XYZ file of C-alpha atoms in Angstrom:
755
model
C -9.506 -27.623 6.321
C -12.867 -28.605 5.455
C -13.377 -29.073 2.196
C -15.818 -27.564 -0.420
C -19.213 -28.716 0.471
C -18.479 -29.686 4.017
C -20.183 -28.361 7.369
C -17.748 -26.647 9.583
C -19.161 -26.150 12.874
C -17.805 -23.017 15.122
C -18.506 -22.176 18.693
C -19.374 -18.922 19.377
C -21.607 -16.252 21.212
C -24.283 -13.783 20.717
C -23.598 -10.650 22.510
C -26.587 -9.072 21.236
C -28.237 -8.777 24.429
C -26.097 -6.292 26.945
C -24.589 -8.903 28.015
C -27.343 -10.539 30.003
C -28.293 -12.999 28.555
C -25.475 -14.104 26.201
C -26.200 -17.112 24.897
C -23.938 -19.892 23.129
C -23.571 -20.013 19.321
C -22.944 -22.816 17.438
C -22.805 -21.513 13.813
C -22.613 -24.302 10.847
C -20.312 -22.527 8.008
C -20.317 -23.865 4.297
C -18.713 -22.660 1.697
C -18.125 -19.900 4.175
C -21.509 -18.937 4.269
C -23.620 -19.468 7.733
C -26.351 -21.635 6.994
C -27.732 -22.410 10.314
C -26.915 -20.511 13.394
C -28.345 -23.210 17.165
C -27.800 -23.290 21.044
C -23.692 -23.909 21.661
C -23.338 -26.249 24.741
C -22.569 -24.922 28.544
C -21.048 -26.820 31.030
C -24.254 -27.016 32.718
C -26.432 -28.575 29.983
C -29.914 -26.605 31.424
C -27.940 -23.133 30.347
C -28.165 -24.594 26.898
C -31.078 -22.101 25.379
C -31.151 -19.621 21.736
C -33.889 -16.568 21.877
C -35.942 -15.540 18.869
C -33.247 -12.309 18.419
C -30.183 -15.298 18.583
C -32.239 -17.365 16.020
C -32.339 -14.319 13.880
C -28.631 -13.094 13.892
C -28.313 -14.479 10.417
C -30.857 -12.635 9.210
C -28.714 -9.121 10.370
C -25.495 -11.375 8.968
C -27.228 -10.951 5.430
C -29.381 -8.701 5.225
C -29.591 -6.542 2.094
C -29.787 -3.537 3.761
C -26.156 -3.567 5.062
C -23.921 -0.986 4.561
C -21.251 -2.552 2.168
C -18.101 0.442 2.061
C -17.056 3.439 3.560
C -18.876 6.463 2.572
C -18.965 10.220 3.029
C -21.994 12.933 2.699
C -22.663 14.635 -0.190
C -26.012 15.212 0.617
C -27.894 17.587 3.814
C -27.440 15.742 7.657
C -30.270 13.718 7.767
C -31.041 12.935 4.075
C -28.856 9.567 4.161
C -27.066 10.569 0.494
C -23.260 9.551 0.333
C -21.205 8.528 -2.232
C -17.600 6.059 -1.840
C -14.996 5.834 -0.612
C -12.204 3.886 0.307
C -10.994 3.143 4.078
C -7.896 5.241 3.299
C -9.383 8.384 2.196
C -11.704 7.970 5.497
C -8.927 7.250 7.770
C -7.421 10.497 5.960
C -10.406 12.559 6.780
C -11.078 11.789 9.776
C -7.211 12.456 11.146
C -7.092 15.372 10.003
C -11.117 16.720 11.043
C -9.911 15.272 14.769
C -6.655 17.258 14.347
C -7.996 20.879 12.806
C -10.885 20.459 15.499
C -8.258 19.114 18.690
C -6.069 22.035 17.505
C -9.004 24.667 17.447
C -10.608 23.358 20.722
C -8.484 21.085 22.458
C -8.576 17.384 22.476
C -10.970 17.181 24.481
C -13.825 18.649 22.322
C -14.365 15.512 20.187
C -16.630 12.147 22.283
C -16.674 8.793 21.723
C -20.194 7.824 22.275
C -20.332 4.476 21.930
C -22.743 2.046 23.519
C -22.167 -0.263 26.538
C -20.002 -2.895 26.611
C -22.504 -5.980 27.528
C -22.139 -5.463 24.022
C -18.294 -6.302 23.726
C -15.669 -5.551 25.935
C -13.048 -5.473 23.502
C -14.507 -3.799 20.549
C -15.528 -1.071 23.414
C -11.933 -1.260 24.891
C -10.350 0.122 21.570
C -12.261 2.864 21.229
C -11.119 3.981 24.854
C -7.928 3.451 24.137
C -8.276 5.415 21.735
C -9.882 8.436 23.351
C -7.400 7.626 26.454
C -4.602 7.871 24.323
C -6.000 11.251 22.175
C -6.946 12.242 26.158
C -10.487 13.486 24.415
C -13.808 12.300 25.341
C -15.919 9.093 26.460
C -19.500 10.218 26.365
C -20.516 7.491 29.696
C -23.471 5.648 27.695
C -24.693 4.671 31.685
C -27.094 7.907 31.386
C -28.701 6.669 28.900
C -31.632 5.142 31.608
C -29.490 3.339 32.670
C -27.340 5.342 35.287
C -30.504 5.669 37.589
C -29.664 2.170 39.439
C -26.457 2.811 39.827
C -26.770 5.984 41.576
C -29.396 4.700 44.177
C -27.171 1.527 44.163
C -23.801 3.722 45.186
C -25.785 5.537 47.584
C -27.081 2.587 49.711
C -24.488 -0.613 49.157
C -21.285 2.314 48.017
C -21.485 -0.238 44.557
C -22.236 0.405 40.892
C -24.941 -2.100 40.622
C -26.957 -3.721 43.875
C -27.322 -7.433 42.059
C -24.983 -9.001 44.633
C -26.991 -8.121 47.773
C -30.705 -8.773 45.784
C -30.433 -12.097 44.102
C -28.206 -15.008 46.089
C -31.654 -16.851 47.218
C -32.029 -17.493 43.609
C -28.794 -19.053 42.620
C -29.056 -23.238 43.137
C -29.482 -25.211 46.066
C -31.042 -22.337 47.334
C -34.669 -20.912 47.393
C -36.303 -18.108 48.265
C -39.457 -18.273 50.187
C -40.694 -15.460 47.711
C -39.252 -13.386 44.787
C -40.585 -9.665 44.423
C -39.490 -8.527 41.093
C -40.275 -4.746 40.998
C -40.034 -2.320 37.734
C -38.872 -5.057 35.688
C -40.260 -7.916 32.761
C -36.897 -10.266 32.823
C -39.563 -12.782 30.872
C -38.752 -10.603 27.975
C -35.638 -8.018 28.418
C -33.903 -11.548 30.119
C -35.412 -14.374 29.529
C -33.329 -16.603 29.759
C -30.661 -16.174 32.244
C -33.359 -14.741 35.211
C -36.432 -15.826 33.950
C -35.951 -19.683 34.634
C -33.907 -18.711 37.938
C -37.542 -17.068 38.729
C -39.653 -19.612 36.959
C -37.632 -22.402 38.574
C -38.245 -21.357 42.349
C -42.094 -21.088 41.445
C -41.684 -24.635 40.780
C -40.087 -25.690 44.181
C -42.586 -23.319 46.139
C -41.354 -19.348 46.157
C -43.963 -16.948 46.258
C -44.073 -14.983 43.054
C -44.920 -10.971 43.111
C -44.629 -8.548 40.952
C -45.149 -4.865 40.999
C -45.567 -2.921 37.284
C -47.365 0.092 35.510
C -47.958 -3.336 32.738
C -49.388 -5.852 33.277
C -45.852 -7.985 31.757
C -45.438 -11.506 30.917
C -43.078 -11.430 34.088
C -46.341 -10.711 35.912
C -48.853 -13.287 33.974
C -46.678 -15.988 35.699
C -47.311 -14.106 39.088
C -48.744 -15.294 42.599
C -49.555 -11.653 43.137
C -49.250 -8.279 40.914
C -49.523 -4.951 41.973
C -50.550 -2.137 39.104
C -48.659 0.620 40.295
C -48.984 4.027 38.837
C -44.724 5.523 37.457
C -43.017 6.564 39.279
C -44.948 6.002 42.330
C -41.825 3.094 43.774
C -40.926 5.131 46.680
C -44.519 5.872 48.145
C -45.577 1.566 48.010
C -42.572 1.492 49.429
C -43.075 3.780 52.328
C -46.378 2.139 52.965
C -44.838 -1.070 52.614
C -41.919 0.048 55.762
C -45.190 1.694 57.647
C -46.893 -1.345 58.079
C -43.878 -3.884 59.087
C -42.502 -1.084 61.342
C -45.849 -1.144 63.083
C -46.278 -4.815 63.383
C -42.588 -5.030 64.222
C -41.540 -6.786 62.001
C -38.491 -5.151 61.051
C -35.036 -7.058 61.589
C -33.460 -5.142 64.852
C -30.337 -7.145 65.046
C -30.255 -6.869 60.899
C -30.480 -3.114 61.270
C -27.968 -2.838 64.227
C -25.045 -4.778 62.667
C -25.264 -4.154 58.847
C -26.769 -0.581 58.788
C -26.850 2.968 59.402
C -29.742 2.450 61.201
C -28.305 3.095 64.830
C -26.261 5.612 64.051
C -27.324 9.014 66.161
C -28.281 12.279 63.655
C -28.570 15.600 64.665
C -31.783 16.517 63.887
C -30.448 20.934 63.979
C -28.119 19.965 60.976
C -29.393 16.026 59.730
C -25.616 15.276 59.852
C -24.378 11.959 61.620
C -23.011 13.092 65.288
C -19.480 12.278 65.446
C -16.863 11.735 68.350
C -16.004 15.664 67.699
C -19.727 16.964 68.483
C -19.209 15.461 71.962
C -15.753 16.337 72.331
C -13.902 12.724 71.884
C -10.708 12.314 70.295
C -12.463 9.954 68.342
C -12.935 13.081 66.367
C -14.488 11.189 62.815
C -16.494 8.004 65.275
C -19.860 7.900 64.492
C -21.675 7.600 67.558
C -24.801 4.841 69.076
C -26.655 5.780 72.345
C -25.679 2.240 74.043
C -28.697 0.326 75.376
C -26.820 -1.646 78.201
C -24.932 1.740 79.910
C -27.269 3.636 78.921
C -24.745 6.170 77.530
C -23.070 7.629 74.185
C -20.424 5.521 72.692
C -18.561 5.493 69.251
C -20.253 2.592 66.660
C -17.278 -0.119 66.298
C -17.221 -0.622 70.313
C -17.706 -4.208 71.718
C -20.354 -5.411 74.043
C -23.250 -2.214 73.197
C -26.446 -2.950 71.926
C -26.978 0.322 70.267
C -30.643 1.338 70.664
C -32.396 2.310 67.290
C -35.490 4.239 68.140
C -35.681 7.248 70.795
C -34.517 10.678 71.166
C -31.132 11.274 72.787
C -29.950 14.397 74.182
C -25.808 15.202 73.973
C -23.599 18.446 74.470
C -27.182 20.083 73.873
C -28.192 18.687 70.429
C -31.177 16.133 70.055
C -30.518 13.094 68.171
C -32.276 10.233 67.087
C -31.262 7.317 65.491
C -31.241 7.518 61.915
C -33.832 3.990 61.560
C -36.219 6.443 63.938
C -35.664 9.119 61.216
C -36.841 6.636 58.755
C -39.982 4.961 60.855
C -41.486 8.543 61.692
C -41.063 8.991 57.829
C -42.542 5.274 57.299
C -45.333 6.839 60.100
C -46.666 9.558 57.549
C -47.607 7.081 54.850
C -50.480 4.014 55.637
C -51.789 1.982 53.298
C -54.574 4.710 52.567
C -52.051 7.035 51.837
C -49.738 4.717 49.859
C -52.907 3.591 48.105
C -54.233 6.734 47.428
C -50.841 8.065 45.500
C -49.226 4.090 44.209
C -52.841 3.398 42.587
C -52.807 0.009 44.137
C -55.324 -0.717 47.135
C -54.629 -0.453 50.867
C -55.130 -3.980 51.591
C -52.696 -5.619 49.209
C -49.977 -2.959 50.646
C -50.456 -4.927 54.105
C -50.875 -8.703 53.043
C -47.571 -7.414 51.001
C -45.866 -5.861 54.072
C -47.441 -8.666 56.199
C -46.154 -11.410 54.016
C -42.496 -10.142 53.714
C -42.148 -9.206 57.486
C -42.674 -12.827 58.044
C -40.490 -14.260 55.072
C -37.942 -16.140 55.962
C -35.765 -15.096 52.637
C -37.360 -12.392 49.949
C -35.273 -12.526 46.822
C -35.408 -8.959 44.832
C -35.330 -8.298 41.107
C -35.431 -4.979 39.366
C -33.061 -3.636 36.285
C -32.584 -0.281 35.080
C -37.133 0.000 34.367
C -36.984 1.418 37.869
C -35.111 3.808 37.797
C -36.303 5.649 34.536
C -37.898 8.083 36.428
C -37.215 11.250 37.522
C -36.192 10.177 41.395
C -35.795 6.794 39.934
C -32.595 6.278 42.255
C -35.235 7.179 45.480
C -37.210 4.272 43.733
C -33.868 1.979 44.024
C -33.410 3.094 47.428
C -36.483 2.510 48.642
C -36.770 -0.554 47.531
C -33.513 -1.459 49.208
C -34.297 -0.166 52.450
C -37.017 -2.374 52.742
C -34.729 -5.507 51.696
C -32.436 -4.167 54.312
C -34.989 -4.173 57.248
C -36.480 -7.156 56.638
C -33.121 -8.213 56.518
C -32.945 -9.052 52.889
C -29.864 -8.102 51.339
C -27.337 -10.255 50.993
C -23.661 -9.626 53.544
C -22.324 -12.509 53.444
C -19.791 -15.098 50.503
C -19.440 -17.915 52.102
C -19.261 -20.340 48.228
C -19.580 -20.375 44.316
C -18.396 -18.761 41.523
C -16.218 -15.487 42.118
C -16.830 -12.608 39.623
C -14.989 -11.931 36.656
C -12.711 -9.097 36.639
C -11.390 -7.671 33.504
C -8.081 -5.901 32.746
C -9.569 -2.626 31.590
C -6.812 -0.251 33.157
C -4.808 -0.660 29.537
C -7.939 0.284 27.847
C -8.971 3.061 30.457
C -5.440 4.821 31.251
C -3.170 4.096 28.577
C 0.185 5.475 28.984
C -0.336 5.235 33.228
C 2.004 8.377 33.154
C 0.307 10.901 30.944
C -3.390 12.076 31.475
C -6.344 9.836 30.415
C -9.848 10.608 28.035
C -12.162 13.512 29.882
C -15.878 11.547 31.230
C -18.886 13.241 30.000
C -22.314 11.966 30.913
C -24.709 11.136 27.857
C -26.947 13.560 28.618
C -24.635 16.168 29.804
C -23.343 15.714 25.805
C -26.241 17.627 24.727
C -25.411 21.238 26.841
C -21.916 20.670 26.063
C -22.651 20.932 21.801
C -25.405 23.655 22.341
C -23.631 25.434 25.261
C -20.591 24.432 25.359
C -20.744 23.714 28.666
C -19.179 22.451 31.009
C -16.493 22.660 27.696
C -17.663 22.411 23.737
C -17.867 19.200 21.921
C -17.277 19.588 18.472
C -17.287 16.386 17.351
C -18.384 12.997 18.192
C -17.833 9.638 17.112
C -21.228 7.079 17.097
C -20.149 3.149 17.466
C -23.035 0.786 18.043
C -25.467 3.515 19.519
C -28.390 4.779 18.214
C -28.629 7.953 19.247
C -31.287 9.816 17.716
C -33.539 6.976 18.061
C -32.496 5.611 21.436
C -31.900 8.734 23.707
C -34.013 11.223 24.922
C -35.839 14.365 23.241
C -35.098 13.407 19.230
C -36.195 16.482 18.442
C -33.988 18.072 20.505
C -30.575 16.225 18.889
C -31.660 16.761 15.556
C -32.548 20.119 15.763
C -30.004 21.557 18.675
C -27.787 19.340 19.044
C -26.964 18.239 15.196
C -26.648 21.449 13.697
C -24.152 22.398 16.478
C -21.635 19.436 15.578
C -19.029 20.348 13.007
C -18.136 16.436 12.484
C -19.924 12.772 12.904
C -18.836 9.322 12.443
C -20.740 6.837 12.839
C -19.614 3.141 12.552
C -22.605 0.536 11.847
C -24.113 -2.697 10.129
C -26.929 -0.101 8.740
C -28.286 2.987 7.759
C -29.842 3.580 11.160
C -31.962 6.813 11.647
C -28.762 8.420 13.266
C -26.149 7.195 10.239
C -27.849 9.293 8.390
C -26.803 12.303 10.423
C -22.699 11.171 9.499
C -20.345 13.328 7.401
C -18.490 9.738 7.360
C -20.448 6.128 7.758
C -18.512 3.863 8.055
C -19.475 0.097 7.548
C -19.196 -2.591 10.941
C -19.016 -5.906 10.805
C -22.062 -8.354 12.881
C -20.729 -10.478 15.781
C -19.914 -13.826 13.600
C -17.507 -11.510 11.830
C -14.955 -10.701 14.827
C -13.767 -11.711 17.977
C -14.496 -10.908 21.179
C -14.564 -11.484 24.668
C -17.726 -12.024 26.623
C -18.023 -12.496 30.426
C -21.300 -13.394 30.310
C -23.871 -14.566 31.918
C -22.459 -15.483 35.583
C -20.993 -17.929 35.967
C -20.010 -18.222 32.408
C -17.274 -16.261 30.246
C -17.133 -17.105 26.924
C -14.971 -16.600 23.863
C -16.965 -14.059 20.607
C -15.140 -16.632 18.557
C -14.411 -15.310 14.440
C -17.471 -17.660 12.333
C -16.433 -16.025 8.988
C -13.946 -13.445 7.333
C -15.705 -9.577 7.082
C -19.059 -9.492 4.072
C -18.432 -6.410 1.748
C -15.744 -4.096 3.087
C -16.643 -4.239 6.688
C -14.020 -4.297 9.519
C -14.807 -4.980 12.770
C -14.417 -1.871 15.658
C -11.456 -2.798 16.346
C -9.846 -2.643 13.252
C -11.945 0.911 12.380
C -10.752 2.215 15.972
C -6.822 0.942 14.815
C -7.280 1.960 11.279
C -7.519 5.755 13.492
C -4.694 5.015 15.553
C -2.384 5.098 12.868
C -3.074 8.131 10.791
C -3.478 9.256 14.594
C 0.646 8.205 15.391
C -0.638 5.798 18.527
C 0.085 2.351 15.106
C 1.655 0.619 18.592
C -1.110 0.704 20.912
C -2.870 -1.433 18.543
C -0.663 -4.553 17.424
C -2.222 -7.714 17.727
C -5.614 -6.447 16.321
C -8.610 -8.640 18.833
C -7.037 -11.376 19.561
C -4.210 -8.956 20.764
C -6.833 -6.754 23.161
C -8.829 -10.374 24.047
C -5.436 -11.652 25.753
C -4.928 -7.834 26.975
C -8.021 -7.791 29.376
C -8.001 -11.500 30.029
C -4.781 -10.551 32.035
C -5.993 -10.882 35.521
C -6.143 -13.093 38.293
C -10.091 -13.800 38.910
C -10.179 -15.812 35.582
C -8.187 -18.258 37.250
C -6.012 -19.493 34.089
C -9.123 -18.817 31.667
C -7.389 -18.264 28.268
C -8.920 -17.519 25.202
C -6.533 -20.731 23.361
C -8.975 -22.721 26.126
C -11.743 -21.064 25.710
C -11.638 -21.870 21.634
C -11.137 -24.937 22.338
C -13.632 -26.043 24.957
C -16.368 -23.081 25.127
C -18.120 -21.563 27.679
C -15.842 -21.959 30.840
C -17.008 -21.508 34.245
C -15.002 -18.968 36.425
C -13.083 -20.241 39.524
C -14.917 -21.856 42.430
C -14.881 -21.784 45.714
C -16.155 -24.391 47.638
C -18.331 -24.534 50.701
C -15.986 -24.505 54.122
C -18.529 -23.455 56.173
C -16.753 -19.709 56.989
C -19.062 -17.049 56.286
C -16.958 -13.326 54.820
C -18.519 -10.829 55.479
C -19.295 -8.486 51.693
C -17.541 -4.701 52.307
C -19.783 -2.377 51.095
C -17.791 0.066 50.096
C -20.322 3.698 51.367
C -18.763 6.378 53.437
C -19.948 4.014 56.793
C -19.014 0.665 55.443
C -22.483 0.043 56.268
C -26.016 0.230 53.519
C -26.589 3.833 54.114
C -30.629 3.448 54.745
C -29.758 7.256 55.610
C -27.782 9.058 53.672
C -25.464 12.097 55.004
C -24.133 13.319 51.524
C -27.664 14.278 50.063
C -28.624 15.855 53.185
C -28.525 18.839 51.194
C -30.784 17.766 48.695
C -33.273 16.837 51.276
C -32.834 13.255 50.737
C -31.313 11.789 52.927
C -34.229 9.164 53.346
C -35.727 7.316 50.796
C -38.492 10.006 50.604
C -40.921 10.034 47.388
C -40.878 12.778 45.682
C -43.730 13.018 42.760
C -42.390 12.451 39.243
C -41.818 15.389 37.019
C -43.474 14.996 34.179
C -45.884 11.704 34.485
C -49.622 12.748 36.416
C -50.247 11.110 39.613
C -53.639 12.823 39.128
C -55.262 12.029 36.076
C -57.944 15.033 36.092
C -54.493 17.582 37.107
C -52.753 17.845 34.153
C -52.245 18.907 30.518
C -51.519 15.622 29.729
C -53.387 13.536 31.397
C -51.404 9.994 30.876
C -47.846 8.747 31.750
C -45.725 6.827 29.280
C -43.935 4.623 30.060
C -41.476 2.441 27.391
C -41.147 -1.372 28.055
C -38.719 -3.464 26.263
C -39.604 -6.086 23.727
C -39.083 -9.161 23.916
C -38.301 -8.984 19.572
C -35.844 -6.493 19.534
C -32.914 -5.407 21.639
C -33.429 -1.380 22.322
C -33.417 -0.396 18.115
C -31.233 -3.536 16.923
C -33.698 -6.328 15.417
C -35.958 -3.722 14.399
C -35.270 -4.160 10.476
C -35.578 -8.274 10.660
C -38.081 -9.678 8.116
C -38.954 -12.598 10.586
C -39.872 -10.820 13.618
C -41.017 -8.124 11.786
C -43.673 -10.675 10.374
C -44.460 -11.508 14.154
C -44.584 -7.639 15.425
C -44.976 -5.605 12.259
C -45.105 -2.037 13.628
C -45.063 0.139 16.640
C -48.101 0.481 18.407
C -49.623 2.302 21.281
C -50.982 0.129 24.151
C -53.825 1.907 26.125
C -56.226 0.888 28.938
C -59.918 0.893 27.684
C -61.089 3.238 29.985
C -58.814 6.215 28.447
C -59.889 4.630 25.044
C -63.400 5.319 25.806
C -62.655 8.636 27.101
C -61.280 9.769 23.542
C -63.765 7.382 21.750
C -60.823 5.212 20.473
C -60.956 1.417 19.543
C -58.589 -1.315 18.622
C -56.487 -0.636 15.003
C -56.912 3.083 15.095
C -54.633 5.319 14.383
C -53.472 7.781 16.826
C -51.249 11.182 17.890
C -49.401 10.699 21.313
C -48.731 14.479 21.576
C -47.026 16.615 24.342
C -45.408 20.330 23.822
C -42.389 18.397 22.685
C -43.865 16.893 19.668
C -46.514 14.641 17.968
C -46.398 10.464 17.386
C -48.474 8.908 15.164
C -49.242 5.729 14.887
C -51.505 2.540 16.142
C -53.863 1.727 19.259
C -54.329 -1.469 20.566
C -56.733 -1.498 23.634
C -55.818 -3.532 26.632
C -56.140 -4.083 30.139
C -52.912 -4.934 29.842
C -51.141 -0.976 31.491
C -53.216 0.405 34.070
C -55.900 2.933 33.566
C -54.031 6.611 33.144
C -51.149 5.301 31.809
C -49.869 4.252 28.228
C -46.997 2.178 26.795
C -44.833 1.916 23.392
C -42.424 -0.926 23.401
C -38.725 1.161 22.564
C -36.612 0.703 19.854
C -38.496 1.221 16.882
C -37.059 3.388 14.151
C -38.232 6.726 13.179
C -39.493 6.177 9.876
C -41.855 3.275 11.387
C -44.114 5.924 13.152
C -46.429 7.738 10.804
C -44.639 11.042 12.348
C -42.434 11.625 15.325
C -41.066 8.272 16.652
C -41.005 7.319 20.766
C -37.764 10.014 22.245
C -39.461 12.101 20.219
C -41.575 13.080 23.618
C -38.605 12.124 25.865
C -37.277 15.321 27.964
C -33.638 15.452 28.972
C -34.415 17.240 32.078
C -31.552 16.310 33.944
C -32.319 15.820 37.933
C -29.100 17.785 39.987
C -28.978 14.337 42.651
C -27.985 12.143 39.392
C -25.423 14.231 38.414
C -23.681 14.956 42.462
C -24.134 10.802 42.371
C -22.436 9.619 39.784
C -24.060 10.682 35.955
C -27.725 12.033 35.036
C -30.151 9.730 33.648
C -32.760 10.005 31.059
C -36.048 9.509 32.630
C -37.939 7.683 29.414
C -41.130 6.412 32.167
C -41.550 10.080 33.346
C -43.706 11.546 30.504
C -46.985 13.214 30.015
C -48.494 13.289 27.082
C -51.919 13.258 25.879
C -53.933 10.659 22.704
C -56.191 11.478 20.142
C -57.681 9.662 17.389
C -56.577 10.444 14.302
C -59.864 10.103 11.466
C -58.024 10.704 8.076
C -54.701 9.482 8.409
C -53.295 6.232 6.922
C -50.061 4.637 7.932
């Protein structure tokens, strides 16, 4: 037992970075108060690290504005007027209201709107378990700007995320010839995990290329920077492939073996030719043209060499290998045309293409920002297609740390013999509330998500979504812009006040160990969900609290004997390691063909079987053409994780207010000088803030970093300007994505506006 005045050390982990960096934390506790945090040890001492946000975490825990007790609304929604109630009364009100809504509309009318599991697994799982038991609706947060990448990856690779296929060359001891960072800024968004690996590779001789509309911190480290117009990434990819194909730099053997490039496509239907089209007994087999026997064969036949180019006529049907169709598409995008669309010089496009075609291996680094346009899924597919035709997709696994697989089933489908929760994308929530489509949502529970602040078209949320909800519950640490609209407001713990399991960052797993008891009357999300569950008659499924849920989610062979108790003793632990035996095992592509689908048959009806270039929905490519001539994007900030830390004093001292970054050329046209107060506007809203004139954004583009709270602007906010238009392809493949970086605006100087 620690004596009064002595320091107690607790090894925990910071979940406040969507799980990407997830630094270890060593907390110093004196008399039940955390007095200091510093980096926690890892098995590899090079991974001992911490960022500004982690260092400021005590300011979150001991912030004077923390919510301290449960409250119910007494004023109008949005006024922020509440009165104190007990936890028992809060749980009674919630359970009673949920039953009323469930009886009237069905339980699926209750929606659980949660942040992602990267910020903690069992707190996320607790709410999912309650949703499963009540057969209510889980509102998926992937569409909060993060569904475009999965949409593209699912089509191309058959997996939710593409990182397994793009990044192996960055994992030591491998060293790539080239690192291409495309539409991502890991120096600020993934500084400790990804950027360190990039800089290590660069130090060992890798060339760093950055493609981004902003001259980011990552770009400042690049050997070559390509300032691209937002939403034109597919045109750049096609321009690169034009040069690669013209010079014959593609990897034909890779295309034959791992992609659908050899599969014949019927030009009349756009569908793959199958055995049934030729009257063969192998009715569903894909057909290729064998250059050895000079006749068609099933794709799985041995001792053949499929053609990847040419035109063939079989049973009166004209057919071409899908690679030939890709080649024909790329022929339409010579460097000059690609340059006109993207704003990147033709010479630079040609130079990069030649380097890509001759490099021995390339690591492609991208994340969610690339896909935050209306056609962001195509951008991902186009990037992946460049990687595939140059042979830079990882297709085998020979050694290394095995990935963690968690035991999600008891949370996702708690009672196997009964139906579980319904699922709705976050963009689909708008119509579900306003129009009752695809089914009505009448109550929502917000947890670890600042919905009104961070989701598209904030004005519509305030004016149309919230007024059509009968009941809103919010569990949070602060009175956020979203919390102000709650009917019941519940105080949640900071990460130092509860335990959770964190399967990050690869190749580690960590225990987010409770350091101190919850302050005030706050509760962990697991305890909050448990309180509601008891009132609804599901207490038996929530026994054991946080630690019980941690033990449950860790019940999977992939963790190789790692337990909560071992993590408590040892800190971070490595995932099980598969030694190098010299053998390679092919990675399975879970696409319909089992191959990399550079041609996606499932999207023929949408006209997107190939990674075609489609202009952005709003963001202007030609500035003189649009009513609103500037493309608005919102990058991440090193000072915040989304809207977390926006009220932390030490970080505000370094980054005190939102600014709009505007290029000097655009500023001069509008008589805007550095530090002027300006208004950014379109048909949806007006947002007032200070201008920063900088060459860090290309002409025709403005940037406001996301995450600032509504009240930190003169009027409006970042997401008042954005739209909630649904891309039907996203909806078909997975779920709709918010197009935060596909927005058209204008900027005007304010002569007499005070901040």
